[in-house]
Short mmCIF file of C-alpha atoms in Angstrom, two decimals:
data_model
loop_
_atom_site.label_atom_id
_atom_site.label_comp_id
_atom_site.label_asym_id
_atom_site.label_seq_id
_atom_site.Cartn_x
_atom_site.Cartn_y
_atom_site.Cartn_z
CA MET S 241 13.04 28.01 4.86
CA LYS S 242 9.65 28.06 6.40
CA ASP S 243 9.63 25.64 9.77
CA PHE S 244 7.15 23.54 11.05
CA ASP S 245 6.18 21.04 13.53
CA VAL S 246 5.67 18.43 11.55
CA ALA S 247 6.31 17.51 7.62
CA ILE S 248 4.27 14.52 6.44
CA VAL S 249 5.69 13.05 2.79
CA GLY S 250 2.50 11.61 1.16
CA GLY S 251 -0.75 13.19 0.98
CA SER S 252 -2.69 9.87 0.44
CA TYR S 253 -5.04 8.01 3.09
CA ALA S 254 -2.44 7.14 5.56
CA GLY S 255 -0.72 10.96 5.46
CA MET S 256 -4.21 12.75 5.43
CA SER S 257 -5.18 10.73 8.58
CA ALA S 258 -1.89 11.53 10.55
CA ALA S 259 -2.19 15.06 9.37
CA LEU S 260 -5.92 15.18 10.68
CA GLN S 261 -4.71 14.35 14.37
CA LEU S 262 -2.07 16.90 14.29
CA ALA S 263 -4.25 19.44 12.92
CA ARG S 264 -6.79 19.22 15.84
CA GLY S 265 -3.85 19.16 18.18
CA ARG S 266 -2.95 22.86 16.74
CA ARG S 267 0.08 22.21 15.34
CA GLN S 268 1.89 23.48 12.23
CA ILE S 269 1.58 20.95 9.68
CA LEU S 270 3.25 20.82 6.04
CA VAL S 271 2.00 17.97 3.80
CA LEU S 272 4.14 17.08 0.36
CA ASP S 273 2.35 15.12 -1.97
CA SER S 274 3.29 14.05 -5.27
CA GLY S 275 -0.45 12.54 -6.26
CA GLN S 276 0.60 8.85 -6.99
CA ARG S 277 -1.89 6.93 -4.68
CA ARG S 278 -1.06 3.32 -4.71
CA ASN S 279 -4.84 2.55 -5.67
CA ARG S 280 -5.34 5.07 -8.56
CA PHE S 281 -5.53 1.99 -10.86
CA ALA S 282 -8.82 0.46 -9.32
CA SER S 283 -12.14 2.11 -10.14
CA HIS S 284 -13.81 1.42 -6.89
CA ALA S 285 -12.61 1.29 -3.36
CA HIS S 286 -14.44 -1.47 -1.05
CA GLY S 287 -14.04 -2.98 2.56
CA VAL S 288 -13.81 0.84 3.65
CA LEU S 289 -16.70 1.47 6.45
CA GLY S 290 -18.91 4.34 5.12
CA GLN S 291 -17.32 4.43 1.77
CA ASP S 292 -17.88 1.15 0.24
CA GLY S 293 -18.02 1.25 -3.45
CA ARG S 294 -16.89 4.58 -3.87
CA PRO S 295 -13.93 5.51 -6.45
CA PRO S 296 -10.70 5.97 -4.66
CA ALA S 297 -10.04 9.26 -6.02
CA ASP S 298 -13.55 10.67 -4.45
CA ILE S 299 -12.66 9.43 -1.11
CA ALA S 300 -9.50 10.94 -1.20
CA ALA S 301 -10.52 14.51 -2.65
CA ASP S 302 -12.98 14.55 0.10
CA GLY S 303 -10.69 13.55 3.02
CA ARG S 304 -8.12 16.80 1.49
CA THR S 305 -10.96 19.35 1.66
CA GLN S 306 -12.11 18.51 5.13
CA LEU S 307 -8.39 18.36 5.99
CA LEU S 308 -7.85 21.82 4.53
CA GLN S 309 -10.65 23.58 6.55
CA TYR S 310 -7.94 23.58 9.04
CA ARG S 311 -6.07 26.62 8.88
CA ASN S 312 -2.87 25.55 10.50
CA VAL S 313 -2.33 22.67 7.48
CA THR S 314 -0.18 23.37 4.36
CA TRP S 315 -0.58 21.54 1.49
CA ILE S 316 2.03 21.58 -1.39
CA GLU S 317 1.92 19.64 -4.64
CA ALA S 318 5.68 18.36 -4.75
CA ALA S 319 7.59 15.15 -4.83
CA VAL S 320 9.87 15.03 -2.32
CA GLU S 321 13.73 14.14 -3.68
CA SER S 322 15.49 14.11 0.12
CA ALA S 323 15.12 14.23 3.58
CA GLU S 324 18.09 14.58 6.15
CA GLN S 325 18.50 15.69 9.90
CA ASN S 326 19.67 19.23 10.39
CA GLY S 327 20.41 19.68 13.77
CA GLU S 328 17.53 19.07 16.24
CA LYS S 329 15.29 19.24 12.73
CA PHE S 330 14.55 17.52 9.68
CA ARG S 331 15.06 19.08 6.28
CA VAL S 332 13.31 17.66 3.25
CA SER S 333 13.71 18.98 -0.27
CA THR S 334 11.57 18.81 -3.43
CA ARG S 335 12.60 17.94 -7.31
CA GLN S 336 11.65 22.05 -7.54
CA GLY S 337 14.30 22.71 -5.36
CA ASP S 338 12.31 24.07 -2.61
CA SER S 339 13.32 22.60 1.43
CA TYR S 340 11.54 22.73 4.27
CA SER S 341 12.30 22.21 7.92
CA ALA S 342 10.22 20.47 10.86
CA ALA S 343 10.67 19.24 14.17
CA ARG S 344 9.35 15.69 13.31
CA LEU S 345 8.99 14.00 10.20
CA ILE S 346 6.17 11.22 9.20
CA LEU S 347 6.99 9.16 6.24
CA ALA S 348 3.32 8.21 4.61
CA THR S 349 5.12 7.85 1.31
CA GLY S 350 3.46 4.47 -0.03
CA VAL S 351 4.80 1.82 -2.25
CA ARG S 352 4.36 0.87 -5.88
CA ASP S 353 3.45 -2.87 -6.58
CA GLY S 354 6.02 -4.46 -8.80
CA LEU S 355 4.42 -7.32 -11.21
CA PRO S 356 5.48 -10.57 -12.51
CA ASP S 357 7.11 -9.88 -16.24
CA ILE S 358 4.24 -11.38 -18.03
CA PRO S 359 2.70 -9.86 -20.89
CA GLY S 360 -0.56 -8.36 -20.55
CA LEU S 361 -0.69 -8.47 -16.66
CA GLU S 362 0.21 -4.82 -16.00
CA GLU S 363 -2.52 -3.17 -18.26
CA ARG S 364 -5.06 -5.50 -16.31
CA TRP S 365 -3.59 -4.22 -12.94
CA GLY S 366 -6.80 -2.51 -11.05
CA SER S 367 -9.39 -3.95 -13.47
CA ALA S 368 -9.05 -7.82 -13.71
CA VAL S 369 -5.58 -8.51 -11.97
CA PHE S 370 -6.04 -7.89 -8.14
CA HIS S 371 -3.82 -8.66 -5.00
CA CYS S 372 -6.46 -8.12 -2.08
CA PRO S 373 -9.68 -10.41 -2.34
CA TYR S 374 -11.20 -8.47 0.63
CA CYS S 375 -11.09 -5.68 -2.04
CA HIS S 376 -12.28 -6.99 -5.12
CA GLY S 377 -13.48 -10.61 -4.51
CA TYR S 378 -17.02 -10.11 -3.88
CA GLU S 379 -17.58 -8.09 -6.82
CA LEU S 380 -16.49 -11.19 -9.22
CA GLU S 381 -19.93 -12.75 -8.15
CA GLN S 382 -18.30 -16.38 -7.39
CA ALA S 383 -16.99 -16.80 -11.01
CA ALA S 384 -14.03 -18.58 -11.92
CA LEU S 385 -10.64 -17.14 -10.21
CA GLY S 386 -7.15 -17.74 -10.31
CA VAL S 387 -3.77 -17.24 -8.61
CA LEU S 388 -0.72 -16.61 -10.26
CA ALA S 389 2.43 -18.17 -8.09
CA VAL S 390 5.00 -15.91 -7.55
CA GLY S 391 6.70 -18.22 -4.79
CA GLU S 392 5.64 -20.19 -1.70
CA ILE S 393 3.95 -17.10 -0.36
CA SER S 394 1.24 -17.53 -3.10
CA MET S 395 0.04 -20.65 -1.11
CA HIS S 396 -1.86 -18.24 1.32
CA HIS S 397 -3.57 -16.70 -2.03
CA ALA S 398 -4.37 -19.79 -3.26
CA LEU S 399 -5.91 -21.32 0.01
CA MET S 400 -7.69 -18.12 0.66
CA LEU S 401 -9.48 -17.38 -3.00
CA PRO S 402 -12.03 -20.46 -3.13
CA ASP S 403 -14.16 -18.27 -0.59
CA TRP S 404 -14.90 -15.82 -3.36
CA GLY S 405 -14.80 -18.20 -6.52
CA PRO S 406 -13.41 -21.55 -7.77
CA THR S 407 -9.94 -20.97 -8.08
CA THR S 408 -6.94 -22.51 -10.20
CA PHE S 409 -3.72 -22.13 -9.05
CA PHE S 410 -1.10 -21.21 -11.64
CA ILE S 411 2.54 -22.58 -10.14
CA ASN S 412 4.18 -21.18 -13.09
CA GLU S 413 7.44 -22.65 -12.03
CA SER S 414 7.95 -20.38 -9.25
CA PHE S 415 8.28 -23.15 -6.42
CA VAL S 416 7.65 -26.77 -5.87
CA PRO S 417 4.56 -27.46 -3.65
CA SER S 418 4.98 -30.26 -0.90
CA ALA S 419 2.69 -33.31 -0.67
CA GLU S 420 1.20 -31.29 2.63
CA GLN S 421 0.48 -28.32 0.30
CA LEU S 422 -1.15 -30.12 -2.36
CA ARG S 423 -3.16 -32.02 0.06
CA GLN S 424 -4.50 -28.70 1.91
CA LEU S 425 -5.14 -26.97 -2.42
CA ALA S 426 -6.93 -30.21 -2.65
CA GLN S 427 -8.84 -29.61 0.36
CA ARG S 428 -9.69 -26.25 -0.57
CA ASN S 429 -10.83 -27.65 -3.91
CA VAL S 430 -8.25 -26.00 -5.87
CA THR S 431 -7.27 -26.75 -9.32
CA VAL S 432 -3.32 -26.96 -9.44
CA GLU S 433 -1.82 -25.65 -13.13
CA ARG S 434 1.76 -26.56 -13.33
CA THR S 435 2.28 -25.58 -17.41
CA PRO S 436 3.80 -22.02 -17.54
CA VAL S 437 2.10 -19.04 -18.19
CA SER S 438 2.52 -17.40 -21.63
CA HIS S 439 0.66 -14.51 -21.66
CA ILE S 440 -2.96 -12.70 -20.26
CA ALA S 441 -5.35 -11.78 -22.83
CA GLY S 442 -9.11 -11.05 -23.53
CA GLU S 443 -11.70 -8.77 -21.96
CA ARG S 444 -10.97 -9.93 -18.62
CA ALA S 445 -8.12 -12.12 -17.67
CA ALA S 446 -7.61 -15.05 -20.32
CA VAL S 447 -4.59 -17.00 -19.02
CA HIS S 448 -2.87 -18.39 -22.20
CA LEU S 449 -0.74 -21.50 -21.41
CA GLN S 450 2.85 -22.29 -23.01
CA ASP S 451 0.96 -25.65 -24.22
CA GLY S 452 -1.75 -23.69 -26.15
CA ARG S 453 -4.76 -24.05 -23.32
CA VAL S 454 -6.23 -20.79 -22.41
CA VAL S 455 -8.02 -20.74 -18.89
CA ASP S 456 -10.93 -17.59 -18.75
CA LEU S 457 -10.82 -16.13 -15.42
CA ALA S 458 -13.29 -13.29 -13.90
CA GLY S 459 -10.21 -12.03 -11.89
CA LEU S 460 -6.38 -13.19 -11.59
CA PHE S 461 -4.52 -12.77 -8.06
CA VAL S 462 -1.25 -12.20 -7.67
CA ALA S 463 1.19 -11.24 -4.62
CA THR S 464 3.42 -7.93 -5.72
CA GLN S 465 6.64 -7.21 -4.86
CA LEU S 466 6.53 -4.05 -2.87
CA GLN S 467 8.96 -1.24 -4.11
CA HIS S 468 9.51 2.30 -2.38
CA PRO S 469 9.18 5.07 -4.76
CA VAL S 470 11.37 7.31 -3.15
CA PRO S 471 14.73 6.28 -0.62
CA LEU S 472 14.17 8.83 2.24
CA ALA S 473 13.85 6.26 4.72
CA GLN S 474 17.18 4.95 3.72
CA GLN S 475 18.65 8.15 3.46
CA LEU S 476 17.49 8.99 6.81
CA GLY S 477 19.05 5.40 8.19
CA CYS S 478 15.44 3.99 9.23
CA ALA S 479 15.86 0.11 9.72
CA PHE S 480 13.58 -1.97 7.41
CA GLU S 481 12.06 -5.73 7.82
CA GLU S 482 12.47 -8.13 5.14
CA THR S 483 8.65 -9.77 4.13
CA PRO S 484 7.82 -12.22 1.76
CA MET S 485 6.90 -9.11 -0.58
CA GLY S 486 9.74 -6.79 0.02
CA ALA S 487 10.82 -4.63 2.81
CA VAL S 488 8.90 -2.50 4.86
CA ILE S 489 10.02 0.52 7.30
CA GLN S 490 10.41 -1.20 10.62
CA THR S 491 7.92 0.49 13.33
CA ASP S 492 6.93 0.01 16.91
CA ALA S 493 3.28 -0.33 17.72
CA MET S 494 3.38 3.83 17.99
CA GLN S 495 4.55 4.03 14.47
CA ALA S 496 7.95 5.36 15.48
CA THR S 497 10.79 3.88 13.31
CA SER S 498 14.10 3.41 14.26
CA VAL S 499 15.31 6.68 14.13
CA ALA S 500 14.26 9.29 16.66
CA ASN S 501 11.48 11.44 16.25
CA VAL S 502 10.77 10.06 12.64
CA PHE S 503 7.71 8.00 11.95
CA ALA S 504 6.10 5.91 9.02
CA CYS S 505 2.49 4.86 8.28
CA GLY S 506 0.29 3.12 5.59
CA ASP S 507 1.99 0.97 3.33
CA ALA S 508 5.32 1.73 3.41
CA ALA S 509 5.09 0.29 6.60
CA ARG S 510 3.15 -2.77 6.53
CA ALA S 511 3.55 -5.75 4.59
CA ALA S 512 -0.17 -6.20 3.73
CA GLY S 513 -2.32 -2.63 2.79
CA ASN S 514 -5.31 -1.34 2.34
CA VAL S 515 -7.30 2.24 2.98
CA THR S 516 -8.78 1.06 6.28
CA PHE S 517 -5.11 0.08 7.54
CA ALA S 518 -3.52 2.72 6.11
CA MET S 519 -6.38 5.56 7.70
CA ALA S 520 -5.63 3.53 11.44
CA ASP S 521 -1.84 3.55 10.85
CA GLY S 522 -1.90 7.50 10.28
CA ALA S 523 -4.10 8.02 12.97
CA MET S 524 -1.51 6.49 15.40
CA ALA S 525 1.46 8.22 13.59
CA GLY S 526 -0.20 11.41 14.05
CA ALA S 527 -0.81 10.85 17.23
CA ALA S 528 2.28 9.32 18.32
CA ALA S 529 4.19 12.62 16.23
CA HIS S 530 1.78 15.29 18.73
CA ARG S 531 2.47 13.29 21.83
CA SER S 532 6.51 13.44 21.10
CA LEU S 533 6.40 17.28 20.86
CA MET S 534 3.73 17.39 23.81
CA PHE S 535 5.88 15.95 26.04
CA GLU S 536 9.12 16.86 25.01
CA GLY S 537 11.83 17.85 27.53
CA LEU S 538 9.32 17.18 30.64
CA MET S 539 11.22 15.23 33.16
#
């Protein structure tokens, strides 16, 4: 079983950013990646300085090409199934049955987006159904937009969206707005629709209501529930933080988890994520892991 200084689980934007800092610190780095980027459903990435409007797969591919120019980086395409402490080291094992050892572990596993169970919603995810207006709102050209409520957390979405286009807020029986919330929505010129949603159809996002009416939209926004694809943080005993969108791995300002020498970055460790945030978190996690190795044992 080959031994590394740092093993990074996840080779998307956060994981590669962490690996880059460590590679430049001349440490032996292992990146294990299953190839399931969270934003693989989107055709273009926006709001990323220097990369605005590029296909996200191209951004990721360029990052990997640059990272692999460092001879001290090993990249293995594999899905990690388990992680455990093995004395002073960590052992990660893949579904293929291979195991690797490292002195530090960085979890950049990302999340999956759990959508409400409404017919037609999932098929339009990333093309006409979105979660981030900063990532997708500008391209909708100030056309009719909608917010599908999943709970009171969706008030935030509904109050944001008018800056990108006239907005309809589909309550969908998910919560009862207070008088103050209704006042705020009216102040932002948001149309409140109380009739439940039946399904989504059309070329973009035509919202069919249970009373037979149809509201045609250029884009529909919804707050997803964060789902962790592999339970590595749970296996290691890392603490989690509950958010309105689901639990995320708890980290400090240096991206350190509650377990010594385990760091976490990217969407798995923050409630609101995008490519820029993921890269920044990864850079911090990589630098922090390197620092912990540099100063280990010093008095």
